[in-house]
Structure formats: C-alpha cells, structure tokens
Amino acid sequence: MTGLDNLTLARKEGWRRFVEAPARTQPETLSREQIRRLDDRSRADYDRRRREWHANLGPLRTPQLAELHEDLWDIVDSNAHDGDKAKGAVAIDAFPGLGQTTSVLAFAKQFHLREVAEHGPRTPEGHERWPVCRVGLTGNTGLKDFNRAMLEFFAHPGTGRGTASQFATRALDCMISCHVRLLIVDDLHFLRWRASTGVEISNHFKYIANEYPVTLVFAGVGLAQRGLLDEVDAAGNPVLAQSGRRTTRLGMQPFLIDTAEHRRQWRAVLLAIEQRLVLAEARPGMLADDLSDYLFARSTGHIGSLMTLINRGCQRAARTGAERLDQTVLDGVKNDAAAENARRELDAALTARRITSRNSTTTTRGHAAATAS
C-alpha cells in the first residue's frame, strides 16, 4: 500500500485502496555480510523496502486495541435493529498518542470487508456498496463544512453549492443508496462545540442518528470536556441529554507497569515489535530484555510515542550501519515533545529502581509474542 496521502481516506476511492490493499510483505533479514555483497542497485532497493516497512509496522493487536474492537463489535452489531429505532453512537475519547484513530480504522476495515463478503460489492439496486463513510474534520469546522465533507466522500457533484441542510440531505441519499452502516467522524474536537452552535450541533447528530441508517463513531480528544456527553448545556438546559444518553464513551489507556499483568502486557508488545524489525543484528530480547525500562521511559507507555521512537531508531540504525537498536542508537533519536517532556520523572524512578517494567520471573530471549497481528 503506497502513495496514500493525508486526504486519501476522505474519499471513497482512497478508502477502498486502504481496505483492499494486500498486507505488506516483510523484507528478508540479511546479515551484514549479505548486505555488503549487494550491488548498488540491490542495496538501494533493500534499504527502500526496509524504510517503508519500518515506517508502517502497525497496527499491533495490543490489549487496548482488542478491548476497543470487542466493544465496537458489540455496539455496531446491536444496532442492526429496524429503522424506526435510533441507533446508539460511540465516542472514543482518549489522549493523543494512544492509537485511537489507528484502532478505529483497523476496526472499520474489518467491518467493511465483512459487509462486502456477506452482501456483495453492489446493493440490490445496483449501487456501489460502501459500508463505511469516514469524515475527517479540520480546524474550526462548522456544520456546513461537516455536511459537505460527508458528501465529498462519495465524490458527489453537488458539493460546490448548497446550504448545510441541502448538503445533509444529499449525504443521506448517498448513504441510503450505498448501504452505509458505519459513519466515522475523526478529530471531532475540531468541531465548533461550546460556542453558540453547541445545541445546533447536538441536534444535528441526533438527526443523523434518527434518519441515517448508520452507527456514528466519534473519535477525538477531550470530547467529554467539550460537552459531547453532557446532560445539560452551558445554561443548564437539558438540550444535550438525548445525545449523551445515546452515546457510549469508550477510551484507550497507555501501557502501565504497576502490576505483574501490566508488565507482561508491556513485554508482549515489545516482543511483537521485535518480530517485525528488519536489522542485521536484531535478535530476540533486544527490546524486551535490554531496553524495556528505557523504552517505557522514552514513550511514557503511549503506543504512538513508542512506535515513533522505534521507527526513527530503525531508520537511523539502517542508515548508519548500526543494524541494531540499543541505547546508544536511540539516544540520538528525537521523539515527540510530549513524550520527551514527560520522561524525566520516569527516568529517575526507573534508574532508582523505585519502579520497573520487568517481572522478576520474566524469561529471557525467544519468548513468543501474543500481540503480533
């Protein structure tokens, strides 16, 4: 799957490429001597394939992703009731870097494939079947922009002119014709919510839940604080209660190391990552045994920060000829600002052995990783 830009999933053609793309093939791991023997062209090709592979290591089936997917299947499948009943919505509310967007897209891909496998690529009326519609919001999005974005997903010719209500009606026609069952609204925190339009937005989502044959899945940061799940508005009126009562809030948590089970989960994800690294000197235990505490401090248990650090570390290790991940290599790699700012306290606690990411009974190299997907 190559050439996907940041706008691809906002269009149905791009969504299809995402859903139908074959799984990437992991490049073979060559020894230093084998790499040295490659001619210039073969070496350039090998390095390119490794760059692309390490930049796209996920998603991993972490406990957080597995739990979220189980909850989503419960809610989406229970919404298969008749059209006269409003469908429950989902709000995935989590801090950045915990993988909520990646997890939602992975679920939506599975859902899309299941629906097409069960019902075929076309509806009984002959329209293209699009089980999923994804809308990604941008800064300070209003209702008209939101409705237009829904319509643009289908490449509808009527996006150039119209009112918010007209865009919504056209989008409804598309979703009914294409048998859309899942409407994903990503980055919902960009929607103007607490301003005077809060009630209008709440009513609009209620309209979608009532009239559109879809399960609404919101994903964003601080949704509860922004009033999405409130019982009352800022003036104390219970105008938001219906949206709050119909919306199930789901979250995602960072990795923790406060219990033996949490430490096992952390080790399992490191072992799963190890299996995916294509470096000449990669070996079992390189991350899970040698760098467990270090990686926890550098990522603060956030899967997004961890994968960013691993990806950049692999790029540097391959480019410089280190061909392994160790503290020397990773010390030279910059991570996201939030992780770097939060690591100092963890570093001190781990160094002083007040906390640890490893269980005393943990076995050494070669233990299988249950979280690889």
Tab-separated table of C-alpha atoms in Angstrom:
chain	number	residue	atom	x	y	z
A	1	MET	CA	0.000	0.000	0.000
A	2	THR	CA	1.895	3.011	-1.251
A	3	GLY	CA	1.081	6.586	-2.175
A	4	LEU	CA	-1.555	7.179	0.495
A	5	ASP	CA	-1.619	10.847	1.479
A	6	ASN	CA	-3.350	12.519	4.385
A	7	LEU	CA	-6.507	13.123	2.342
A	8	THR	CA	-6.870	9.633	0.905
A	9	LEU	CA	-9.314	8.260	3.468
A	10	ALA	CA	-11.628	11.234	2.976
A	11	ARG	CA	-12.645	9.852	-0.452
A	12	LYS	CA	-14.289	6.553	-1.235
A	13	GLU	CA	-11.634	5.586	-3.791
A	14	GLY	CA	-8.907	6.128	-1.233
A	15	TRP	CA	-10.881	4.237	1.377
A	16	ARG	CA	-11.161	1.283	-0.995
A	17	ARG	CA	-7.400	1.329	-1.562
A	18	PHE	CA	-6.871	1.292	2.196
A	19	VAL	CA	-9.332	-1.550	2.760
A	20	GLU	CA	-8.348	-3.758	-0.162
A	21	ALA	CA	-4.584	-3.233	-0.094
A	22	PRO	CA	-2.734	-6.509	0.496
A	23	ALA	CA	-0.702	-6.857	3.644
A	24	ARG	CA	2.842	-5.607	3.299
A	25	THR	CA	5.495	-8.259	2.838
A	26	GLN	CA	8.222	-8.089	5.444
A	27	PRO	CA	11.635	-7.807	3.785
A	28	GLU	CA	14.051	-10.641	4.438
A	29	THR	CA	16.612	-10.036	7.166
A	30	LEU	CA	20.097	-10.134	5.688
A	31	SER	CA	23.330	-10.452	7.617
A	32	ARG	CA	25.940	-7.725	7.498
A	33	GLU	CA	27.956	-9.800	5.035
A	34	GLN	CA	24.947	-10.359	2.785
A	35	ILE	CA	24.201	-6.629	2.815
A	36	ARG	CA	27.833	-5.851	1.988
A	37	ARG	CA	27.693	-8.156	-1.052
A	38	LEU	CA	24.666	-6.410	-2.600
A	39	ASP	CA	25.371	-4.319	-5.678
A	40	ASP	CA	24.431	-0.652	-5.551
A	41	ARG	CA	21.020	-1.095	-7.153
A	42	SER	CA	20.068	-4.062	-4.985
A	43	ARG	CA	21.263	-2.276	-1.855
A	44	ALA	CA	19.204	0.808	-2.679
A	45	ASP	CA	16.126	-1.360	-3.243
A	46	TYR	CA	16.686	-3.265	0.017
A	47	ASP	CA	17.117	-0.074	2.006
A	48	ARG	CA	13.974	1.430	0.444
A	49	ARG	CA	11.900	-1.622	1.324
A	50	ARG	CA	13.211	-1.532	4.878
A	51	ARG	CA	12.434	2.190	5.197
A	52	GLU	CA	8.858	1.668	4.092
A	53	TRP	CA	8.443	-1.436	6.254
A	54	HIS	CA	9.690	0.189	9.457
A	55	ALA	CA	7.538	3.269	8.793
A	56	ASN	CA	4.428	1.053	8.724
A	57	LEU	CA	4.965	-1.528	11.469
A	58	GLY	CA	1.457	-1.390	12.915
A	59	PRO	CA	-1.170	-1.862	13.878
A	60	LEU	CA	-0.340	-4.236	16.707
A	61	ARG	CA	-3.150	-6.106	18.405
A	62	THR	CA	-2.461	-4.655	21.813
A	63	PRO	CA	-4.815	-5.333	24.753
A	64	GLN	CA	-6.162	-1.795	24.321
A	65	LEU	CA	-6.973	-2.346	20.643
A	66	ALA	CA	-8.513	-5.777	21.299
A	67	GLU	CA	-10.762	-4.407	24.056
A	68	LEU	CA	-11.870	-1.467	21.921
A	69	HIS	CA	-12.702	-3.741	18.993
A	70	GLU	CA	-14.788	-6.060	21.164
A	71	ASP	CA	-16.788	-3.095	22.450
A	72	LEU	CA	-17.247	-1.731	18.936
A	73	TRP	CA	-18.491	-5.077	17.606
A	74	ASP	CA	-20.982	-5.248	20.478
A	75	ILE	CA	-22.360	-1.805	19.700
A	76	VAL	CA	-22.323	-1.942	15.898
A	77	ASP	CA	-23.896	-5.409	15.705
A	78	SER	CA	-26.553	-4.498	18.262
A	79	ASN	CA	-27.546	-1.576	16.018
A	80	ALA	CA	-28.923	-3.935	13.367
A	81	HIS	CA	-32.457	-3.232	14.564
A	82	ASP	CA	-35.276	-1.807	12.461
A	83	GLY	CA	-35.088	1.695	11.038
A	84	ASP	CA	-37.697	3.189	13.354
A	85	LYS	CA	-35.267	2.889	16.284
A	86	ALA	CA	-32.436	5.380	16.758
A	87	LYS	CA	-29.025	3.761	16.772
A	88	GLY	CA	-26.592	4.205	19.625
A	89	ALA	CA	-23.456	6.210	18.915
A	90	VAL	CA	-19.889	5.751	20.145
A	91	ALA	CA	-17.455	8.399	21.350
A	92	ILE	CA	-13.843	7.262	21.534
A	93	ASP	CA	-12.290	9.806	23.842
A	94	ALA	CA	-8.581	9.491	24.584
A	95	PHE	CA	-5.402	11.491	24.843
A	96	PRO	CA	-3.258	11.807	21.708
A	97	GLY	CA	-0.727	9.069	21.040
A	98	LEU	CA	-2.813	6.179	22.340
A	99	GLY	CA	-3.769	4.860	18.922
A	100	GLN	CA	-7.486	5.628	18.831
A	101	THR	CA	-7.539	6.625	15.152
A	102	THR	CA	-5.410	3.638	14.122
A	103	SER	CA	-7.627	1.305	16.154
A	104	VAL	CA	-10.858	2.729	14.721
A	105	LEU	CA	-9.590	2.464	11.154
A	106	ALA	CA	-8.496	-1.132	11.741
A	107	PHE	CA	-11.988	-1.956	13.017
A	108	ALA	CA	-13.672	-0.134	10.148
A	109	LYS	CA	-11.572	-2.074	7.657
A	110	GLN	CA	-12.685	-5.384	9.175
A	111	PHE	CA	-16.304	-4.213	9.196
A	112	HIS	CA	-16.150	-3.099	5.551
A	113	LEU	CA	-14.687	-6.425	4.433
A	114	ARG	CA	-17.269	-8.384	6.426
A	115	GLU	CA	-20.190	-6.457	4.931
A	116	VAL	CA	-18.951	-6.831	1.363
A	117	ALA	CA	-18.234	-10.546	1.893
A	118	GLU	CA	-21.754	-11.111	3.232
A	119	HIS	CA	-23.733	-8.893	0.842
A	120	GLY	CA	-21.578	-8.363	-2.239
A	121	PRO	CA	-19.887	-5.278	-3.690
A	122	ARG	CA	-23.162	-3.865	-5.022
A	123	THR	CA	-26.549	-3.235	-3.477
A	124	PRO	CA	-29.704	-4.947	-4.800
A	125	GLU	CA	-30.434	-1.702	-6.661
A	126	GLY	CA	-27.070	-1.856	-8.421
A	127	HIS	CA	-25.279	0.897	-6.497
A	128	GLU	CA	-21.746	0.538	-5.152
A	129	ARG	CA	-21.786	-0.768	-1.592
A	130	TRP	CA	-19.863	1.426	0.862
A	131	PRO	CA	-20.355	0.020	4.358
A	132	VAL	CA	-18.155	2.751	5.865
A	133	CYS	CA	-18.022	6.503	5.400
A	134	ARG	CA	-15.185	8.349	7.119
A	135	VAL	CA	-15.161	12.092	7.706
A	136	GLY	CA	-12.005	13.765	8.989
A	137	LEU	CA	-12.571	17.219	10.420
A	138	THR	CA	-10.244	20.175	10.151
A	139	GLY	CA	-9.689	23.176	12.418
A	140	ASN	CA	-12.806	25.118	13.409
A	141	THR	CA	-15.196	23.071	11.282
A	142	GLY	CA	-18.827	24.190	11.167
A	143	LEU	CA	-21.991	22.280	10.344
A	144	LYS	CA	-21.965	23.192	6.673
A	145	ASP	CA	-18.346	22.048	6.359
A	146	PHE	CA	-19.186	18.801	8.143
A	147	ASN	CA	-22.128	18.042	5.867
A	148	ARG	CA	-20.085	18.895	2.788
A	149	ALA	CA	-17.318	16.547	3.969
A	150	MET	CA	-19.804	13.674	4.195
A	151	LEU	CA	-20.910	14.420	0.663
A	152	GLU	CA	-17.364	14.750	-0.662
A	153	PHE	CA	-16.572	11.211	0.499
A	154	PHE	CA	-18.873	9.961	-2.271
A	155	ALA	CA	-17.465	12.358	-4.931
A	156	HIS	CA	-20.963	13.813	-5.255
A	157	PRO	CA	-21.217	16.605	-7.858
A	158	GLY	CA	-23.336	18.717	-5.518
A	159	THR	CA	-20.582	19.805	-3.133
A	160	GLY	CA	-19.958	23.162	-4.785
A	161	ARG	CA	-23.185	24.898	-3.907
A	162	GLY	CA	-25.884	24.442	-1.315
A	163	THR	CA	-26.937	25.052	2.253
A	164	ALA	CA	-25.975	22.944	5.245
A	165	SER	CA	-29.415	21.329	5.117
A	166	GLN	CA	-29.130	20.551	1.413
A	167	PHE	CA	-25.698	19.002	1.864
A	168	ALA	CA	-27.075	16.846	4.689
A	169	THR	CA	-29.998	15.663	2.557
A	170	ARG	CA	-27.722	14.769	-0.342
A	171	ALA	CA	-25.411	12.893	2.003
A	172	LEU	CA	-28.385	10.967	3.390
A	173	ASP	CA	-29.366	9.941	-0.139
A	174	CYS	CA	-25.831	8.681	-0.785
A	175	MET	CA	-25.696	6.699	2.440
A	176	ILE	CA	-29.064	5.069	1.827
A	177	SER	CA	-28.179	4.217	-1.781
A	178	CYS	CA	-24.731	2.844	-0.873
A	179	HIS	CA	-25.909	0.981	2.261
A	180	VAL	CA	-23.527	2.799	4.583
A	181	ARG	CA	-23.687	1.294	8.068
A	182	LEU	CA	-20.791	2.977	9.856
A	183	LEU	CA	-20.103	6.729	9.875
A	184	ILE	CA	-16.734	7.604	11.402
A	185	VAL	CA	-16.155	11.197	12.445
A	186	ASP	CA	-12.457	11.614	13.201
A	187	ASP	CA	-10.926	14.544	15.103
A	188	LEU	CA	-14.323	15.607	16.409
A	189	HIS	CA	-12.619	18.058	18.785
A	190	PHE	CA	-12.115	20.335	15.762
A	191	LEU	CA	-15.860	20.893	15.511
A	192	ARG	CA	-17.107	24.161	16.992
A	193	TRP	CA	-18.955	22.820	20.017
A	194	ARG	CA	-19.065	25.026	23.090
A	195	ALA	CA	-19.919	28.183	21.164
A	196	SER	CA	-23.470	29.224	20.359
A	197	THR	CA	-23.689	26.354	17.874
A	198	GLY	CA	-23.465	23.670	20.563
A	199	VAL	CA	-27.192	22.961	20.648
A	200	GLU	CA	-27.367	23.067	16.853
A	201	ILE	CA	-24.583	20.501	16.572
A	202	SER	CA	-26.170	18.257	19.192
A	203	ASN	CA	-29.462	18.378	17.333
A	204	HIS	CA	-27.696	17.613	14.060
A	205	PHE	CA	-26.107	14.469	15.440
A	206	LYS	CA	-29.492	13.486	16.835
A	207	TYR	CA	-30.934	13.977	13.343
A	208	ILE	CA	-28.232	11.739	11.857
A	209	ALA	CA	-28.872	9.063	14.493
A	210	ASN	CA	-32.610	9.199	13.783
A	211	GLU	CA	-32.600	9.434	9.986
A	212	TYR	CA	-29.356	7.902	8.750
A	213	PRO	CA	-29.098	4.080	8.811
A	214	VAL	CA	-25.654	4.274	10.431
A	215	THR	CA	-23.796	3.846	13.674
A	216	LEU	CA	-21.975	7.076	14.480
A	217	VAL	CA	-18.425	6.619	15.766
A	218	PHE	CA	-16.780	9.784	17.022
A	219	ALA	CA	-13.055	9.903	17.732
A	220	GLY	CA	-11.310	12.804	19.354
A	221	VAL	CA	-9.552	14.337	22.320
A	222	GLY	CA	-11.343	15.755	25.345
A	223	LEU	CA	-14.833	15.086	23.995
A	224	ALA	CA	-16.415	14.830	27.429
A	225	GLN	CA	-14.916	18.163	28.469
A	226	ARG	CA	-16.184	19.774	25.271
A	227	GLY	CA	-19.771	18.870	26.116
A	228	LEU	CA	-20.483	15.999	23.738
A	229	LEU	CA	-21.685	13.763	26.561
A	230	ASP	CA	-23.305	16.432	28.729
A	231	GLU	CA	-26.782	16.196	30.186
A	232	VAL	CA	-27.241	19.967	30.018
A	233	ASP	CA	-25.850	22.873	28.050
A	234	ALA	CA	-23.915	25.806	29.459
A	235	ALA	CA	-27.158	27.481	30.508
A	236	GLY	CA	-28.326	24.450	32.468
A	237	ASN	CA	-30.947	23.317	29.953
A	238	PRO	CA	-31.210	19.575	29.268
A	239	VAL	CA	-30.948	20.008	25.496
A	240	LEU	CA	-27.890	17.786	25.176
A	241	ALA	CA	-29.255	14.924	27.241
A	242	GLN	CA	-30.507	12.875	24.296
A	243	SER	CA	-27.105	12.802	22.617
A	244	GLY	CA	-25.441	11.968	25.922
A	245	ARG	CA	-27.868	9.147	26.668
A	246	ARG	CA	-27.447	7.629	23.219
A	247	THR	CA	-23.649	7.834	23.134
A	248	THR	CA	-21.378	5.222	24.690
A	249	ARG	CA	-17.996	6.597	25.732
A	250	LEU	CA	-15.021	4.348	25.097
A	251	GLY	CA	-11.432	5.163	25.977
A	252	MET	CA	-7.920	3.883	25.452
A	253	GLN	CA	-5.288	3.795	28.154
A	254	PRO	CA	-1.498	3.922	27.990
A	255	PHE	CA	0.553	0.910	28.981
A	256	LEU	CA	1.170	0.687	32.717
A	257	ILE	CA	3.767	-1.171	34.770
A	258	ASP	CA	2.094	-1.082	38.186
A	259	THR	CA	1.084	-4.767	38.252
A	260	ALA	CA	2.587	-8.039	37.044
A	261	GLU	CA	-0.128	-8.357	34.392
A	262	HIS	CA	0.532	-4.859	33.076
A	263	ARG	CA	4.244	-5.575	32.935
A	264	ARG	CA	3.543	-8.783	30.976
A	265	GLN	CA	1.464	-6.770	28.514
A	266	TRP	CA	4.292	-4.283	28.051
A	267	ARG	CA	6.787	-7.083	27.461
A	268	ALA	CA	4.448	-8.775	24.992
A	269	VAL	CA	4.159	-5.679	22.815
A	270	LEU	CA	7.954	-5.278	22.764
A	271	LEU	CA	8.335	-8.923	21.730
A	272	ALA	CA	5.763	-8.404	18.975
A	273	ILE	CA	7.688	-5.396	17.672
A	274	GLU	CA	10.955	-7.369	17.754
A	275	GLN	CA	9.493	-9.899	15.343
A	276	ARG	CA	8.920	-7.126	12.806
A	277	LEU	CA	12.320	-5.459	12.834
A	278	VAL	CA	14.499	-5.966	9.758
A	279	LEU	CA	18.004	-5.221	11.011
A	280	ALA	CA	21.090	-7.382	10.514
A	281	GLU	CA	21.804	-7.611	14.251
A	282	ALA	CA	18.231	-7.772	15.505
A	283	ARG	CA	17.735	-10.614	17.998
A	284	PRO	CA	15.110	-11.860	20.458
A	285	GLY	CA	15.230	-9.830	23.636
A	286	MET	CA	16.827	-6.786	22.005
A	287	LEU	CA	13.870	-4.671	23.093
A	288	ALA	CA	12.055	-6.745	25.702
A	289	ASP	CA	15.128	-7.682	27.732
A	290	ASP	CA	17.695	-4.971	27.094
A	291	LEU	CA	15.574	-1.851	26.539
A	292	SER	CA	12.315	-2.449	28.402
A	293	ASP	CA	12.741	0.263	31.059
A	294	TYR	CA	14.394	2.634	28.619
A	295	LEU	CA	11.586	2.365	26.056
A	296	PHE	CA	8.921	2.787	28.711
A	297	ALA	CA	10.564	5.979	29.931
A	298	ARG	CA	11.022	7.332	26.395
A	299	SER	CA	7.410	6.602	25.400
A	300	THR	CA	5.696	7.007	28.814
A	301	GLY	CA	3.653	3.954	27.848
A	302	HIS	CA	1.984	5.614	24.853
A	303	ILE	CA	1.872	3.302	21.837
A	304	GLY	CA	2.109	6.212	19.393
A	305	SER	CA	5.269	7.559	21.005
A	306	LEU	CA	6.745	4.046	21.218
A	307	MET	CA	6.164	3.306	17.541
A	308	THR	CA	7.541	6.708	16.528
A	309	LEU	CA	10.724	6.052	18.508
A	310	ILE	CA	11.120	2.516	17.101
A	311	ASN	CA	10.508	3.676	13.533
A	312	ARG	CA	13.028	6.511	13.743
A	313	GLY	CA	15.521	4.300	15.532
A	314	CYS	CA	15.300	1.667	12.781
A	315	GLN	CA	15.772	4.311	10.095
A	316	ARG	CA	18.928	5.545	11.821
A	317	ALA	CA	20.235	2.033	12.537
A	318	ALA	CA	19.906	1.011	8.884
A	319	ARG	CA	21.229	4.300	7.509
A	320	THR	CA	24.299	4.466	9.757
A	321	GLY	CA	25.141	0.765	9.596
A	322	ALA	CA	24.483	0.131	13.308
A	323	GLU	CA	21.921	-2.526	12.259
A	324	ARG	CA	20.535	-2.847	15.786
A	325	LEU	CA	18.564	-0.896	18.360
A	326	ASP	CA	20.350	-0.096	21.583
A	327	GLN	CA	20.501	2.867	23.912
A	328	THR	CA	23.367	4.440	22.009
A	329	VAL	CA	21.369	4.499	18.772
A	330	LEU	CA	18.107	5.584	20.399
A	331	ASP	CA	19.715	8.323	22.485
A	332	GLY	CA	20.412	10.117	19.236
A	333	VAL	CA	16.777	9.901	18.092
A	334	LYS	CA	14.318	12.648	18.958
A	335	ASN	CA	10.777	11.658	19.957
A	336	ASP	CA	7.590	13.696	20.159
A	337	ALA	CA	7.617	16.668	22.509
A	338	ALA	CA	5.035	15.277	24.940
A	339	ALA	CA	6.998	12.065	25.472
A	340	GLU	CA	10.291	13.895	25.855
A	341	ASN	CA	8.827	16.334	28.388
A	342	ALA	CA	7.274	13.557	30.474
A	343	ARG	CA	10.214	11.148	30.532
A	344	ARG	CA	12.367	12.843	33.191
A	345	GLU	CA	10.335	11.735	36.201
A	346	LEU	CA	10.015	8.191	34.830
A	347	ASP	CA	13.725	8.071	34.068
A	348	ALA	CA	14.559	8.970	37.643
A	349	ALA	CA	12.146	6.418	39.137
A	350	LEU	CA	13.353	3.621	36.858
A	351	THR	CA	17.010	4.426	37.452
A	352	ALA	CA	16.473	4.411	41.215
A	353	ARG	CA	14.613	1.070	40.908
A	354	ARG	CA	11.521	2.533	42.546
A	355	ILE	CA	9.569	1.109	39.621
A	356	THR	CA	10.391	-1.383	36.880
A	357	SER	CA	8.797	-2.558	33.636
A	358	ARG	CA	10.009	-6.137	34.114
A	359	ASN	CA	8.730	-9.001	36.223
A	360	SER	CA	11.300	-10.924	38.234
A	361	THR	CA	10.044	-14.208	36.719
A	362	THR	CA	10.370	-12.995	33.123
A	363	THR	CA	12.260	-15.476	30.971
A	364	THR	CA	14.913	-14.350	28.556
A	365	ARG	CA	15.183	-14.412	24.818
A	366	GLY	CA	12.902	-16.099	22.347
A	367	HIS	CA	9.584	-15.889	24.203
A	368	ALA	CA	6.675	-15.794	21.722
A	369	ALA	CA	4.694	-12.576	21.442
A	370	ALA	CA	0.936	-12.918	21.586
A	371	THR	CA	0.212	-9.424	20.330
A	372	ALA	CA	1.618	-9.726	16.808
A	373	SER	CA	-1.084	-9.346	14.194
